[in-house]
Amino acid sequence: MSGAHHIVLIALFSAAVQSGTTLLYPTIGEIFAERAGILNLGVEGMMIMGAFFGFVVTYITKNPYIGFLAGVLAGGISALIHAFVSITLRGNQVVSGLALTIFGLGFTNFYGQKWINLRSPVTVSQMSVPLLSKIPYIGPIFFKQDALVYTSYIVAIVMWFILYKTKVGVHLRATGQNARAADAMGVNVYATRYWWTFFGGLLAGAGGAYLTIAYAPFWLDGMTAGRGWIAIALVIFAMWDPLNAMVGAYLFGGIDALQLQLQAVGVTIPSSLLNMLPYLLTLIVIIIATLIVRVKHISAPKELGIPYNREEK
Amino acid sequence: MAEYILQARNITKKFPGVLANDHINFDLKKGEIHTILGENGAGKSTLMNILDGIYYPNEGEIYINGKKAHIRSPFDSMRYGIGMIHQHFMLVDTLTVLENVILGLKDQSFFINKKQIANKILEISNRYKFDLKPFAKIWQLSVGEQQRVEIVKMLFRGADILILDEPTAVLTPQESEALFEILKKMKSEGKSIIFISHKLNEVMEISDRITVLRKGKVIGTVNKDETNPVELAKMMVGREVLFRLQRKPLERGEEVLKVENVEAYNDRGIKVLNKIGFTVHRGEIFGLAGVAGNGQKELAQVITGLRKATNGKVFLLGKDITNQHPLVIANSGTNYIPPDRLKVGLVPNLSSIDNAILRRYRKSPIGSGILVNYKKAREYTESLIEKFNIMVPRIDAPVKLLSGGNMQKLLLAREISENPALLIAVHPTRGLDIGATEFIRKKLLEVRDSGMAVLLISEDLDEILMISDRIGVIYEGRITGIMDAKDADVRKIGLLMAGSTEEESATVH
Ligand SMILES: Nc1ncnc2c1ncn2[C@@H]1O[C@H](COP(=O)(O)OP(=O)(O)OP(=O)(O)O)[C@@H](O)[C@H]1O
Ligand SMILES: [Mg+2]
């Protein structure tokens, strides 16, 4: 293989990781909400809130990290609406989640008008990780990225650890699988569900904020373009495991990056097909995921989407 | 005061439409085994759930060691040393034994110290000869083992007031015996135990004192030594209960069901029926005895078309019905009382009416074209409720609100009203009180007398011996012996259930 090919491929994979990062954060977040038994279909809405506030705060403060935190918080606060409806009011989680998505898209459409096509004055800078970035292939792809990408690696690993190795993880898994048993054993089911739904929102916000701060540092209406839906599908693909989520996120990030590269080298794709792409991808993810899950005999948390009421028979 | 470790005063609990506990007073002495008796729906579980903090009472107080206790959640009750094994186990099946044991414990470190916890579990487990594996997943365990996990869970938390809500309903006789040994040992260590069961012989074996509830009220508390099963039954039901049932002599008619060399696999892909064969005739009850998990469930599913037979044939009245659609089989004269009334038999969130007409809504007069005639449906349901004496809060209330006994009566009413040639009844009286049990058994004898063929599949040997005409024993998916009921006794069947052949058990005899 010639050197030029090399560079093109590494650039492609490196872009795949960045695009994948916009998916990885929300996927991990949704994994944890679902593990607690809360289905939040509002990921797209929480992401666009994160993207918008992330962009605006970065633009104003000229500090991408403060912007990122603002985006994270915007996602978390949006999630609390869903938590209130589905945990406290015991409402229908599908309806509430869809409403959250519509709300997020509508809110940012309304308040985003005057920011459209503005470019962010700053972005996050690339930093090579010593030693690791020297590893052939792996190094330039994974370890010549920005701090927010590295943060996502840490989040995935730490969250995997919390899920399987800690008391908190046991409480979380029990709550989504059998809330009544968890409650009878002294776990606070409501608090657990609130916290992890909020956490899911924080990470959805992070995914959105990464999009407008690093991956595509400008603001366009509806610029999450279905990524929230892909993330929801990736949760199944990842079999509710944060490390598997990395595989799924980079795979589908790669498809996105490839499509951009193709456009860059002049391959024209009809715009209708491009618009369809995220949804087509979601469909593909769901089909693949369902097959894997069936073969491996893994199933969703048993009480996913079911409200809990202690005194109900 | 110190004599009583727990006292409940004037406990009242209302649910929509029911007064489940009506000013209940109840005392538990230190170091005693105290049984709560009562019919289905008497309010036993409700009272226990209140002590455990799952339900909060509308009125009343709880005192622990003479001091008023504030119990608002299971976490609170744990701090007062109360531990409960629920009627339906509170285990998370995808977690390990160890994870279930530490679930909810606030004093555990953030990172789980697996080694230390596993050792403590093993120590408790060895003390009671449990043989538990801390890293096994719950779904891999038998029901008896799961119950031991529940016990370890309580002991791990240092509970000294133990509540066991119908622990023996799901156990084999051997497992129940083992449990009683454990309870006696715990009692000798100074623990106080509240025990619930519908089986009077167990109650007489294990209790020190007995409190009887009826319709949410305390009828009385008696010492075990000063009472007997007949008196207890009368306190519970409010009338005499027959422990023996009248039966007419057998009039065995034509062959209704013939099972021939049937083989089938269970959900995990293991072969559980192994060339099984037998027949059931008009006018007889054929009792199939066996330890749970020897293929009984799958056998009933194969006959009713809910599971594929991979080999062999099933004939109904001479017609081959092997692997036909369940509806076809039902329409050719087979009705079915499944082992799990809430999962397979009834639709929990639908009303009594909707559940009662499940076999009839397709046909006139209840079905009319694509519509359901709800006036007719209601009338039909009302007639069943009256004929079978079913207690419902409201006729259009979801059936999940009925007591176990009333659910089972509704199911039985629906199935036998179709007047089928064959009735398959799997564990028809599991978890039912003595009144309801007597009722169901009487009905089974009645339909037998009217000429129905009944296949009774049950783990309760007393039940099999009491109402069957012929008895077959199933072991590892095969019939190990068939005999007339008059030649059968517990010993002989017990041996066959454990896998010895008929010849072997005959020589032992
Ligand atoms: N969570 C609930 N919501 C509404 N009604 C309930 C609830 N729990 C119990 N009930 C009703 O309260 C009454 C008492 O029920 P409970 O479960 O305490 O009876 P039980 O004595 O334990 O009966 P069983 O022997 O069948 O277990 C019943 O009429 C039941 O339908
Ligand atoms: Mg009960």
mmCIF file with all atom_site columns, C-alpha atoms in Angstrom, chain A residues 7-67:
data_model
loop_
_atom_site.group_PDB
_atom_site.id
_atom_site.type_symbol
_atom_site.label_atom_id
_atom_site.label_alt_id
_atom_site.label_comp_id
_atom_site.label_asym_id
_atom_site.label_entity_id
_atom_site.label_seq_id
_atom_site.pdbx_PDB_ins_code
_atom_site.Cartn_x
_atom_site.Cartn_y
_atom_site.Cartn_z
_atom_site.occupancy
_atom_site.B_iso_or_equiv
_atom_site.pdbx_formal_charge
_atom_site.auth_seq_id
_atom_site.auth_comp_id
_atom_site.auth_asym_id
_atom_site.auth_atom_id
_atom_site.pdbx_PDB_model_num
ATOM 1  C CA . ILE A 1 7  ? -2.854  8.839  5.113  1.00 0.00 ? 7  ILE A CA 1
ATOM 2  C CA . VAL A 1 8  ? -6.297  8.887  3.561  1.00 0.00 ? 8  VAL A CA 1
ATOM 3  C CA . LEU A 1 9  ? -7.344  5.822  5.507  1.00 0.00 ? 9  LEU A CA 1
ATOM 4  C CA . ILE A 1 10 ? -5.992  7.092  8.788  1.00 0.00 ? 10 ILE A CA 1
ATOM 5  C CA . ALA A 1 11 ? -7.749  10.397 8.243  1.00 0.00 ? 11 ALA A CA 1
ATOM 6  C CA . LEU A 1 12 ? -10.946 8.522  7.545  1.00 0.00 ? 12 LEU A CA 1
ATOM 7  C CA . PHE A 1 13 ? -10.699 6.407  10.680 1.00 0.00 ? 13 PHE A CA 1
ATOM 8  C CA . SER A 1 14 ? -9.737  9.358  12.783 1.00 0.00 ? 14 SER A CA 1
ATOM 9  C CA . ALA A 1 15 ? -12.823 11.197 11.519 1.00 0.00 ? 15 ALA A CA 1
ATOM 10 C CA . ALA A 1 16 ? -14.816 8.060  12.298 1.00 0.00 ? 16 ALA A CA 1
ATOM 11 C CA . VAL A 1 17 ? -13.765 8.327  15.939 1.00 0.00 ? 17 VAL A CA 1
ATOM 12 C CA . GLN A 1 18 ? -14.828 11.978 16.082 1.00 0.00 ? 18 GLN A CA 1
ATOM 13 C CA . SER A 1 19 ? -18.157 11.294 14.463 1.00 0.00 ? 19 SER A CA 1
ATOM 14 C CA . GLY A 1 20 ? -18.478 8.232  16.681 1.00 0.00 ? 20 GLY A CA 1
ATOM 15 C CA . THR A 1 21 ? -17.926 10.394 19.758 1.00 0.00 ? 21 THR A CA 1
ATOM 16 C CA . THR A 1 22 ? -21.130 12.286 19.017 1.00 0.00 ? 22 THR A CA 1
ATOM 17 C CA . LEU A 1 23 ? -22.850 8.889  19.193 1.00 0.00 ? 23 LEU A CA 1
ATOM 18 C CA . LEU A 1 24 ? -20.870 7.318  22.010 1.00 0.00 ? 24 LEU A CA 1
ATOM 19 C CA . TYR A 1 25 ? -21.838 9.815  24.715 1.00 0.00 ? 25 TYR A CA 1
ATOM 20 C CA . PRO A 1 26 ? -25.592 9.581  24.158 1.00 0.00 ? 26 PRO A CA 1
ATOM 21 C CA . THR A 1 27 ? -25.485 5.815  23.688 1.00 0.00 ? 27 THR A CA 1
ATOM 22 C CA . ILE A 1 28 ? -23.779 5.291  27.041 1.00 0.00 ? 28 ILE A CA 1
ATOM 23 C CA . GLY A 1 29 ? -26.222 7.703  28.658 1.00 0.00 ? 29 GLY A CA 1
ATOM 24 C CA . GLU A 1 30 ? -29.221 5.868  27.260 1.00 0.00 ? 30 GLU A CA 1
ATOM 25 C CA . ILE A 1 31 ? -27.743 2.514  28.297 1.00 0.00 ? 31 ILE A CA 1
ATOM 26 C CA . PHE A 1 32 ? -27.748 3.661  31.895 1.00 0.00 ? 32 PHE A CA 1
ATOM 27 C CA . ALA A 1 33 ? -31.239 5.123  31.773 1.00 0.00 ? 33 ALA A CA 1
ATOM 28 C CA . GLU A 1 34 ? -32.539 1.896  30.257 1.00 0.00 ? 34 GLU A CA 1
ATOM 29 C CA . ARG A 1 35 ? -30.651 -0.218 32.769 1.00 0.00 ? 35 ARG A CA 1
ATOM 30 C CA . ALA A 1 36 ? -32.651 1.613  35.431 1.00 0.00 ? 36 ALA A CA 1
ATOM 31 C CA . GLY A 1 37 ? -35.854 0.795  33.548 1.00 0.00 ? 37 GLY A CA 1
ATOM 32 C CA . ILE A 1 38 ? -36.461 4.168  31.907 1.00 0.00 ? 38 ILE A CA 1
ATOM 33 C CA . LEU A 1 39 ? -36.880 4.278  28.145 1.00 0.00 ? 39 LEU A CA 1
ATOM 34 C CA . ASN A 1 40 ? -36.075 7.789  26.977 1.00 0.00 ? 40 ASN A CA 1
ATOM 35 C CA . LEU A 1 41 ? -36.896 8.355  23.320 1.00 0.00 ? 41 LEU A CA 1
ATOM 36 C CA . GLY A 1 42 ? -36.013 12.006 23.806 1.00 0.00 ? 42 GLY A CA 1
ATOM 37 C CA . VAL A 1 43 ? -32.315 11.505 23.023 1.00 0.00 ? 43 VAL A CA 1
ATOM 38 C CA . GLU A 1 44 ? -32.566 13.482 19.783 1.00 0.00 ? 44 GLU A CA 1
ATOM 39 C CA . GLY A 1 45 ? -34.205 16.354 21.655 1.00 0.00 ? 45 GLY A CA 1
ATOM 40 C CA . MET A 1 46 ? -31.688 16.319 24.508 1.00 0.00 ? 46 MET A CA 1
ATOM 41 C CA . MET A 1 47 ? -28.812 16.175 22.013 1.00 0.00 ? 47 MET A CA 1
ATOM 42 C CA . ILE A 1 48 ? -29.992 19.181 20.065 1.00 0.00 ? 48 ILE A CA 1
ATOM 43 C CA . MET A 1 49 ? -30.403 21.112 23.316 1.00 0.00 ? 49 MET A CA 1
ATOM 44 C CA . GLY A 1 50 ? -26.850 20.166 24.202 1.00 0.00 ? 50 GLY A CA 1
ATOM 45 C CA . ALA A 1 51 ? -25.675 21.104 20.728 1.00 0.00 ? 51 ALA A CA 1
ATOM 46 C CA . PHE A 1 52 ? -27.368 24.495 20.831 1.00 0.00 ? 52 PHE A CA 1
ATOM 47 C CA . PHE A 1 53 ? -26.354 25.552 24.324 1.00 0.00 ? 53 PHE A CA 1
ATOM 48 C CA . GLY A 1 54 ? -22.901 24.126 23.781 1.00 0.00 ? 54 GLY A CA 1
ATOM 49 C CA . PHE A 1 55 ? -22.500 26.244 20.679 1.00 0.00 ? 55 PHE A CA 1
ATOM 50 C CA . VAL A 1 56 ? -23.968 29.439 22.083 1.00 0.00 ? 56 VAL A CA 1
ATOM 51 C CA . VAL A 1 57 ? -21.996 29.344 25.322 1.00 0.00 ? 57 VAL A CA 1
ATOM 52 C CA . THR A 1 58 ? -18.778 28.543 23.466 1.00 0.00 ? 58 THR A CA 1
ATOM 53 C CA . TYR A 1 59 ? -19.489 31.427 21.110 1.00 0.00 ? 59 TYR A CA 1
ATOM 54 C CA . ILE A 1 60 ? -20.069 33.858 23.949 1.00 0.00 ? 60 ILE A CA 1
ATOM 55 C CA . THR A 1 61 ? -17.387 32.752 26.392 1.00 0.00 ? 61 THR A CA 1
ATOM 56 C CA . LYS A 1 62 ? -14.901 31.706 23.730 1.00 0.00 ? 62 LYS A CA 1
ATOM 57 C CA . ASN A 1 63 ? -14.115 28.740 25.911 1.00 0.00 ? 63 ASN A CA 1
ATOM 58 C CA . PRO A 1 64 ? -15.116 25.397 24.380 1.00 0.00 ? 64 PRO A CA 1
ATOM 59 C CA . TYR A 1 65 ? -14.876 23.581 27.709 1.00 0.00 ? 65 TYR A CA 1
ATOM 60 C CA . ILE A 1 66 ? -17.306 25.902 29.439 1.00 0.00 ? 66 ILE A CA 1
ATOM 61 C CA . GLY A 1 67 ? -19.486 25.529 26.349 1.00 0.00 ? 67 GLY A CA 1
#
